[in-house]
Every structure is written in structure tokens, then in C-alpha cells.
């Protein structure tokens, strides 16, 4: 399909909105826009971070998912208790494939589901006693854990349990950090508030634990924030930083540890990958400890090079040379990858609908491969995310916030992209429509995609998906015959 | 009244951040900006106007302060 003009894109949005009742239509219209690079402030043309319209198919999660699943879950030596009924935890365990090095069940606990498994009597009589008992059991079974976090599910907030009191008492008893997190699912309109609450809990219970304690620092200390090591992403990023001469003190939170987090206030610069989920703690550290933070993008060689140079500009010549050395080292390999895949992917159109940072961060990587992003949207972004997205996207492309299942399908039907990048809930619907699809939340069981090494895998995966012969075989044989028959008749 | 954060932006100007609502914007003018007196009415890029009770200029930015919304976006 040829490129849309602004008018055509606007007409498409209006056509799609036609099916809604008046009120829903008015509401949804505010969440859909045609990109206009002239506008620097997204709030003039898009509304975000609002409650989804009842009755539509939304892809959002809850605050508990944002806190436990995203921010806290990947910290490997902290045990996260899903406090409440068993279900919420069962569905948020390990699905994001946050890789870690360690021995599961001994010193690492990312892929185990710990829950207080509320029953009726806990709702009626309160669950505080059960929580205390659970912490004792954990201590007995997993003595090598470094800390515990209590992630409240909806019922805990509803019945008014005092998890803070239990956490304080037990922390004194066992001598470990115990963090109560008030991330009940009903708070906020999406997982986004869960990220915020999780950041606030880290701020209140962890970040200043080692203030004033000795720490052997170097002038080149940095921390990676907002990288969840999905499929090894943080590792692929970390080696680049280390190669250029920096020392990575902490990874937040993929493959991270409690100690690393406590040591973070000693770094010289915070490197922020996922702005949406960790800008809060970055801002806090900037104010309290005077640590500047920098957003970077490690998707695709163009952006990686830009980011490496920008990171290096905060340090002395040694690091700047290091950055150039790293860039020079990887450039031939990257050129080879582009030479191999670009001819196969050139001109292909992509639509994205993901979370935190990917709808804007991956644009550069697709462009490196000659592909073009014609539509992008977030499940739970705020306006500051859209401000950043509008700069990355071409003019007259579609931008959709909290897009509903129906809208997304309609857009795809009309725009006919060659590839869709979105989540597991959309995956099979689009597979059935015969559209190549990559699950971009956890890289479709692949990865890493960050860093130079990640780009090699990214390019291969995109080629494998777009150019897969299976897409042409999706039409049922009897339908095919009909179509061919008609052609013959005509 | 709301808690806001004022920080130095990359281009050298000041920026405004309202944590509760995640509103981030540039500060185009600030009424008082001397070592003894800092704050007063601040005007944002999005047209909003806030008022900070004047204080001696902060030694270091960013700083969190209480501010009152006078006009414009929340
Ligand atoms: S909304 Fe509440 S009950 Fe549902 S998954 Fe989230 S925490 Fe659990």
C-alpha cells in the first residue's frame, strides 16, 4: 500500500471510529492521531493514560503486574511474595523471560511463584498473620535470599491489611530488607502506576540503605536503569559499556541484585533505557544525590552509535576514545548484517503496538534495515512518551493510544503492513489474518535485541518472519479455488 | 498546591515536572531568579502558570518545591 496522505489517514481514523456509540466514539477519537512533526507537544492532539472505555478489548495490565511483573520480578535475589489469591502471581511469573545468572531456588528467585494464596478465611479475618508465617517459612526454605518484597494484590487493599507493620516487624526479626509494596491492581488505569509505585517503594525502602557506607568508586561508574534483561538484553548492552571503559555498578532490574541497587547512589551517571518505568527513581536520584540521568537507545546500529557517543560525552577522553573504538570494532559486522538483510526487507511496512519504550526505540532499528514504521502506539504511555515518539515517527503516520482490538484489526486491514510487532494477545488474531507478526514484549522467545549483538538477532528474526513462506498458505483451499475460479471466469 | 520538581534541562534552560500527573515541560520564564530570591510566577511552554513561594536560590538543581497552579493545564 502506498503512503497515506494526512487526509487519508484522518479519514481512516474516522471510518474506524464510526462503529462506536456516540460517547465511546468521542472518547476514543482523542486517543488516535495522525503524526505531525510540526507539533512538539503531544497533548494538543492525543490523550493518554486514561481509563479504557468499558466494553472494548484493551491490552493493558494492572498496577500489580507493573510492579511485580516488571520492576520487582527481575531482581534475582529478592523474593517477591504475591500477597493475595494465587491467580495473579501464577499469570505474572516468568512470562517475560528476564534472564539471570544464578541457581534458581538457591540464590535466585525470578522464576518461582511465591504467594500467600488467600482463602476465604484470610479475607474475613485478615491476612497479616499468614504473611508473617509465610516470611518465616521463606526464611527457613530459602536462607540465601537477600530480601523480600510484599506485592499486594487487590484484596489486600480492600480488606485494609497492615502489611507495612508486618514488614517492619519481620525485617527486624530476620535482619533482611522487607519491602511492602502497595501496588493493588485497582490503582491507576494500567500497569503504569504500578511502575511508579514500585519506584516509590525502592526510593523509600532501598535506595538510601547504604548512605554513608564505604564504597570503592571509580570516575567511570554507571548504572543501567530500565533494562529488564529480556532474552539477555542487559548483558548485550553491558558488554558495550564495559568495552568502552565504563564500570557498570548496577543493573535495574534485569539480572540485578539488592546490593547493586543499594550501591547505585554512588554512580556518576544513570543510563535510562525504559523511561516510562524508571524515570521516577532517576529523577529522585538526581535530586537527592545529584546524579544526572540520560536516556539512551540500544536498538539498531544508528541509534546505538548515537547513544554510545552521547554517553561518552559525559566522561573524559579516555571513554570517548573507547566509544569510538567500540563503534569501529562492530561497524564491519553491522554493515555485513545490513548488507545481508536489507535487500530482503527494504520497503517493508511495520506497525507497532507495545509497551514502555519500544514503539519509539525500535523505529531506528527498522529503518537501519530499510523498513518503515507506519503506525505506533502504546498500551500505557503518558504524554511525555508521545512527545518523544512524535519526533521519531514520519509525518502522517498513525499514532494510537491504548488501541482496542477492533481498531487495531481495522487499521491493519486497511493499511496492510508487512509486519506487526505487538503482544501475545494480538499475536494469534493477526496470524489468522495471515499477517506476519512478532511478539515484541519478550521478543517471541528470541533475543537479545539490545546492543550490536542483539541487532544481528533482531535482523534475522524480522527476515525470518516477514519472508516466511507460510503466510501465502493461509487461505483455506476451498476459498482459494473460488478466488481462482472467479479469476478464470473473468 | 502540588509538589513539583524543577530541573536543568539539556539545553541549559529550566524544566518543570509534576510527578503525580507526569507533566513535563519547559519553563519559559521565572519571575525571580537572583541569588537572594528565586521563584514566584513560572510560565510553562504549554501555557500553564504556576506560583512558587520565593526562596533563596537553590544551591543545586533539581529541587522539589510546593507550587500553586495559577492558570492553564493542570
Ligand atoms: S487486577 Fe487485582 S486481582 Fe487482577 S491480576 Fe491485578 S492484582 Fe490480581
PDB file of C-alpha atoms in Angstrom, chain A residues 41 43 196 275-276 279-280 283 286-288 290 293 382 388, chain B residues 5 7 17 19 21-22 24-25 45-46 60 62-64 73:
ATOM      1  CA  UNK A  41       3.524  18.828  22.379  1.00  0.00           C
ATOM      2  CA  UNK A  43      -1.181  16.737  24.478  1.00  0.00           C
ATOM      3  CA  UNK A 196       5.522   4.371  39.722  1.00  0.00           C
ATOM      4  CA  UNK A 275      11.956   5.900  30.515  1.00  0.00           C
ATOM      5  CA  UNK A 276       8.371   5.030  31.366  1.00  0.00           C
ATOM      6  CA  UNK A 279      12.190   7.817  35.208  1.00  0.00           C
ATOM      7  CA  UNK A 280      10.764   8.292  38.692  1.00  0.00           C
ATOM      8  CA  UNK A 283      14.625  11.894  38.990  1.00  0.00           C
ATOM      9  CA  UNK A 286      19.175  13.306  40.502  1.00  0.00           C
ATOM     10  CA  UNK A 287      17.611  15.438  43.207  1.00  0.00           C
ATOM     11  CA  UNK A 288      18.905  13.618  46.242  1.00  0.00           C
ATOM     12  CA  UNK A 290      22.991  14.850  42.168  1.00  0.00           C
ATOM     13  CA  UNK A 293      20.498  10.689  34.007  1.00  0.00           C
ATOM     14  CA  UNK A 382       1.823   9.074  29.133  1.00  0.00           C
ATOM     15  CA  UNK A 388       9.250  11.624  22.336  1.00  0.00           C
TER      16      UNK A 388
ATOM     17  CA  UNK B   5      10.308  19.372  40.500  1.00  0.00           C
ATOM     18  CA  UNK B   7      15.484  20.711  36.928  1.00  0.00           C
ATOM     19  CA  UNK B  17       7.912  18.233  36.211  1.00  0.00           C
ATOM     20  CA  UNK B  19       5.211  13.850  39.297  1.00  0.00           C
ATOM     21  CA  UNK B  21       0.434  13.648  36.546  1.00  0.00           C
ATOM     22  CA  UNK B  22       3.678  13.115  34.688  1.00  0.00           C
ATOM     23  CA  UNK B  24       6.976  17.572  31.862  1.00  0.00           C
ATOM     24  CA  UNK B  25       7.515  20.920  30.208  1.00  0.00           C
ATOM     25  CA  UNK B  45       5.843  26.028  27.403  1.00  0.00           C
ATOM     26  CA  UNK B  46       2.331  24.602  27.390  1.00  0.00           C
ATOM     27  CA  UNK B  60      21.649  22.744  43.335  1.00  0.00           C
ATOM     28  CA  UNK B  62      16.817  19.628  40.608  1.00  0.00           C
ATOM     29  CA  UNK B  63      14.732  20.709  43.535  1.00  0.00           C
ATOM     30  CA  UNK B  64      11.270  19.682  44.655  1.00  0.00           C
ATOM     31  CA  UNK B  73      -3.304  22.948  32.224  1.00  0.00           C
TER      32      UNK B  73
END
